[in-house]
Every structure is written in structure tokens, then in C-alpha cells.
JSON list of C-alpha atoms in Angstrom, two decimals:
[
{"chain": "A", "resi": 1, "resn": "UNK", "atom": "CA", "xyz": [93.44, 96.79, 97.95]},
{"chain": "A", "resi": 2, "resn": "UNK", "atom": "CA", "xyz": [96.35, 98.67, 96.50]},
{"chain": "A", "resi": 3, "resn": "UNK", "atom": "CA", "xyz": [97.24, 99.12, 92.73]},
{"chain": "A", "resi": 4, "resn": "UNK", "atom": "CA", "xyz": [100.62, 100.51, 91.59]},
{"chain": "A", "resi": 5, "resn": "UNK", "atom": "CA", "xyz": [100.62, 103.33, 88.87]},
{"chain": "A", "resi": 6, "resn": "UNK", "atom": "CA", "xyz": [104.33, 104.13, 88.71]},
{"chain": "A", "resi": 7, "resn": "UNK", "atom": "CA", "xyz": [107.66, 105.52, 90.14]},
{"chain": "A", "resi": 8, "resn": "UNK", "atom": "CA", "xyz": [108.13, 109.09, 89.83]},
{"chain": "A", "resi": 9, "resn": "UNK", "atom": "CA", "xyz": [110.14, 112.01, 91.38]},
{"chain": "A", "resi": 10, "resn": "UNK", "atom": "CA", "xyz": [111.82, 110.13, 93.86]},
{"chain": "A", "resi": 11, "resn": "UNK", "atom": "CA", "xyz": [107.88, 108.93, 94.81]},
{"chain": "A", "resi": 12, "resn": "UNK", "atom": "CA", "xyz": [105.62, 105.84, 94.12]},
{"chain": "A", "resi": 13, "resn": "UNK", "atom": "CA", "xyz": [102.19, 106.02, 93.16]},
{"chain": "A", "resi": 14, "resn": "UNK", "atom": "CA", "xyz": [99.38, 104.06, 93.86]},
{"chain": "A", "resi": 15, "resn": "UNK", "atom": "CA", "xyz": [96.05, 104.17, 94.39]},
{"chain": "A", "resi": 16, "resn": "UNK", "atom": "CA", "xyz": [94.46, 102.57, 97.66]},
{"chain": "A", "resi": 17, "resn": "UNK", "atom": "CA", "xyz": [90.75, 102.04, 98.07]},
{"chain": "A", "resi": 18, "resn": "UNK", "atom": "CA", "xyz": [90.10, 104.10, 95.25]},
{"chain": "A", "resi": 19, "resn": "UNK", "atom": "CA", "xyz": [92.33, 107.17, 96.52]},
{"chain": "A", "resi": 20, "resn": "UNK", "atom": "CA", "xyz": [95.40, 108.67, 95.21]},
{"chain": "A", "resi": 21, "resn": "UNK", "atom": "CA", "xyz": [98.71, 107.77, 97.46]},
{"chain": "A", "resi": 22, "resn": "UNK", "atom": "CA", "xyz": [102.27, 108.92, 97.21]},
{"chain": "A", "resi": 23, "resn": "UNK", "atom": "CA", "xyz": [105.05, 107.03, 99.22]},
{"chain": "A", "resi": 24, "resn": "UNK", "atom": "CA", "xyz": [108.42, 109.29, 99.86]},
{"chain": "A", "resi": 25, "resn": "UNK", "atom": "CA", "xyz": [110.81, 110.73, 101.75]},
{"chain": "A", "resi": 26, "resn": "UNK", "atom": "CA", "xyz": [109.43, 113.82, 103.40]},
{"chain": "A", "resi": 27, "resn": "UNK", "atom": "CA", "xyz": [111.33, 117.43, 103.75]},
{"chain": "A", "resi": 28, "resn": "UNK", "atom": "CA", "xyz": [111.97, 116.12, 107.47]},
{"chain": "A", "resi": 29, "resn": "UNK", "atom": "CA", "xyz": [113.82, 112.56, 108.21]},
{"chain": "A", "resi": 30, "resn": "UNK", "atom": "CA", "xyz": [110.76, 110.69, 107.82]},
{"chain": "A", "resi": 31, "resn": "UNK", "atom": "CA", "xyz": [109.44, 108.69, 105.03]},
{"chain": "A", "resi": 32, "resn": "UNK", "atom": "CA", "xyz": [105.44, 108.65, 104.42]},
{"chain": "A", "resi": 33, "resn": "UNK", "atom": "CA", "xyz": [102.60, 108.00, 102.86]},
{"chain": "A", "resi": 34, "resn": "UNK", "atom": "CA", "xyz": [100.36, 111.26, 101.50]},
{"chain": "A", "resi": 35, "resn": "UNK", "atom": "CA", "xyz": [97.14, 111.72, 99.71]},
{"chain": "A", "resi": 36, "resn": "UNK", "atom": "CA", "xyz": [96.85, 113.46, 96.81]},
{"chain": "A", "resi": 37, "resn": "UNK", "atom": "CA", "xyz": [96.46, 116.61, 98.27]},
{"chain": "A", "resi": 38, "resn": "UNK", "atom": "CA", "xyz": [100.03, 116.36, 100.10]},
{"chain": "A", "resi": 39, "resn": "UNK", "atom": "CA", "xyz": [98.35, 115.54, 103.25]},
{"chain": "A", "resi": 40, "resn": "UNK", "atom": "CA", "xyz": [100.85, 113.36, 105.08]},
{"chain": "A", "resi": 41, "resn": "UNK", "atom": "CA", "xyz": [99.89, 110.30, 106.91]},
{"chain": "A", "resi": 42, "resn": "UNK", "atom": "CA", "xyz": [101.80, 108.92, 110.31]},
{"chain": "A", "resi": 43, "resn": "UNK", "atom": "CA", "xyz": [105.49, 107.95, 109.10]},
{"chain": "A", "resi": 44, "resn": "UNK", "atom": "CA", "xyz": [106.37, 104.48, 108.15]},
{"chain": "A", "resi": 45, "resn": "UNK", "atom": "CA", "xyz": [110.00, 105.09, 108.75]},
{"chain": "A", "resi": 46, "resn": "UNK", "atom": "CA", "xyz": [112.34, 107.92, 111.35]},
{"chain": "A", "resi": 47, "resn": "UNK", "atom": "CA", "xyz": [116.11, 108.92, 111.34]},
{"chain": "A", "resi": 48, "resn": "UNK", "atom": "CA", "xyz": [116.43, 109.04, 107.58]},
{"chain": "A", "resi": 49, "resn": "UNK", "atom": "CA", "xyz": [119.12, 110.63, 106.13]},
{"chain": "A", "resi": 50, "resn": "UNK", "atom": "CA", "xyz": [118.22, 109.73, 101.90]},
{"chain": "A", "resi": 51, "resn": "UNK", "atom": "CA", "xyz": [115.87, 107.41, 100.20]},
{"chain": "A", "resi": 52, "resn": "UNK", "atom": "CA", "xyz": [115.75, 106.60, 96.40]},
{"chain": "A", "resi": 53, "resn": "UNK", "atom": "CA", "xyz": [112.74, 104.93, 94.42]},
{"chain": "A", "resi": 54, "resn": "UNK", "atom": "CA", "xyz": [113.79, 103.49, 91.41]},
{"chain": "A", "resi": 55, "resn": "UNK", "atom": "CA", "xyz": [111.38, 100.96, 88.94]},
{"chain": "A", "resi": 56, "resn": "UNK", "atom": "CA", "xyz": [113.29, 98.75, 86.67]},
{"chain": "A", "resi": 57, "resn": "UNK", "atom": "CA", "xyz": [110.85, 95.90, 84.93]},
{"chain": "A", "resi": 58, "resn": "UNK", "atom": "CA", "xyz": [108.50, 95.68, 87.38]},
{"chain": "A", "resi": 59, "resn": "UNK", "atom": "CA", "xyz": [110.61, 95.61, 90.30]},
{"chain": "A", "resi": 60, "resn": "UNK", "atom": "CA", "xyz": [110.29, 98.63, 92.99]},
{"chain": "A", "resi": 61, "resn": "UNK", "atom": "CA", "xyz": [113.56, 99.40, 94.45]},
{"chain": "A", "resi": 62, "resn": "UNK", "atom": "CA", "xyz": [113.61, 101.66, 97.56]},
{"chain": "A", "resi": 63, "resn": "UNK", "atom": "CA", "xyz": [117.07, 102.68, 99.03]},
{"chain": "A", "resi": 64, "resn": "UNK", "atom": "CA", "xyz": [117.29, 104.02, 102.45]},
{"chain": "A", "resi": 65, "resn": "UNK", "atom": "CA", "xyz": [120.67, 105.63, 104.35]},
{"chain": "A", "resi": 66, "resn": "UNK", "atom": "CA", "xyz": [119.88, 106.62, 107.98]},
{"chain": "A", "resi": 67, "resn": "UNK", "atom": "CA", "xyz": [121.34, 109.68, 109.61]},
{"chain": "A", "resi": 68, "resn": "UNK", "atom": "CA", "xyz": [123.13, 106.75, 111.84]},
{"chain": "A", "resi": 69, "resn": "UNK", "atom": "CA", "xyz": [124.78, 105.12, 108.97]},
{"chain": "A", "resi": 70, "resn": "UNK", "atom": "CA", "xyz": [123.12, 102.65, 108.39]},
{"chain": "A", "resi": 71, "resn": "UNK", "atom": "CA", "xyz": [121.71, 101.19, 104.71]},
{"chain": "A", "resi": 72, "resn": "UNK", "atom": "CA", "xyz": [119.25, 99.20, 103.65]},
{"chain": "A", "resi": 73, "resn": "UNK", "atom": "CA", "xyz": [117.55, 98.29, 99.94]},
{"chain": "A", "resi": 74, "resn": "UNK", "atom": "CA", "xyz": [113.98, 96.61, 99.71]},
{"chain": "A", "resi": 75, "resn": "UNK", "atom": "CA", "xyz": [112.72, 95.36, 96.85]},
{"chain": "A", "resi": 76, "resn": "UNK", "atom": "CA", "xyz": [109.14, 95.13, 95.85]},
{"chain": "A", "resi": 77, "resn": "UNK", "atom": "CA", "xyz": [107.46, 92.95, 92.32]},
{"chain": "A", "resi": 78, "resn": "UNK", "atom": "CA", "xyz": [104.59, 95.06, 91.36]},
{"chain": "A", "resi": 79, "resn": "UNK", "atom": "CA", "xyz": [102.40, 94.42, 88.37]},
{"chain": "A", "resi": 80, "resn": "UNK", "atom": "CA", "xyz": [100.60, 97.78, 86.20]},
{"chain": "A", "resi": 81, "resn": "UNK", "atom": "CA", "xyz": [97.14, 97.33, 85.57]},
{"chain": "A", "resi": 82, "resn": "UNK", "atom": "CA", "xyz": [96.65, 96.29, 81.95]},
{"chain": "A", "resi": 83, "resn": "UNK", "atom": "CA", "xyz": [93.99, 98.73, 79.88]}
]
């Protein structure tokens, strides 16, 4: 199970099983998922030229323009865990 913790950076943070995740663009074209350490995982997306995270009441927004051209926005709903 995953729990959102915010946008931040140019990143989104979660944490997954009890770990600490990052989601972002890496220095290469890739976009990732990394542990808290920095530690990338296998990429989740090739051939990118930008991406943007954005939050804006509760709604993730991640922007992506390929090398190619090409753009695409997703958006996510994500609820913060209440104290």
C-alpha cells in the first residue's frame, strides 16, 4: 500500500510498504522511482525530454514532453494522511 506525503522539487513523495519513495525525472531521459537513499529503481518511462510535478488541492499533476515531441499530462487524486 502506498501513502502520499507531498510534491516537492520537481518530485513526489510517498511512502510504500513502510519505505521512503521519490518519483522523478532522472539526470538521464528516464523517469523513476528511488528510495530514500537515491537508489534508482527500473524506469517507468524512456525518451523524456522534461517532466513537471505540480500538487494543487489534492490533485497530482505530472507533465511529460518527450525528446520526440510529443506531450502528455496525467492527473492523479491523492488524499494526505490526517494526524
Amino acid at each position: 500500500r502506498s501513502q502520499f506525503e507531498k510534491v516537492e522539487g520537481n518530485r513526489l513523495y510517498m511512502k510504500q510498504d513502510g519505505k521512503d519513495i521519490a518519483i522523478g525525472k532522472s539526470k538521464s531521459d528516464d523517469f523513476r522511482k528511488t528510495d530514500a537513499s537515491g537508489r534508482g529503481y527500473q524506469p517507468m518511462v524512456y525518451g523524456l525530454k522534461s517532466a513537471q510535478i505540480t500538487e494543487d488541492n489534492q490533485l497530482v499533476h505530472f507533465r511529460f514532453q518527450f525528446q520526440k515531441g510529443l506531450e502528455r499530462e496525467f492527473i492523479y487524486r491523492v488524499e494526505k494522511e490526517e494526524s
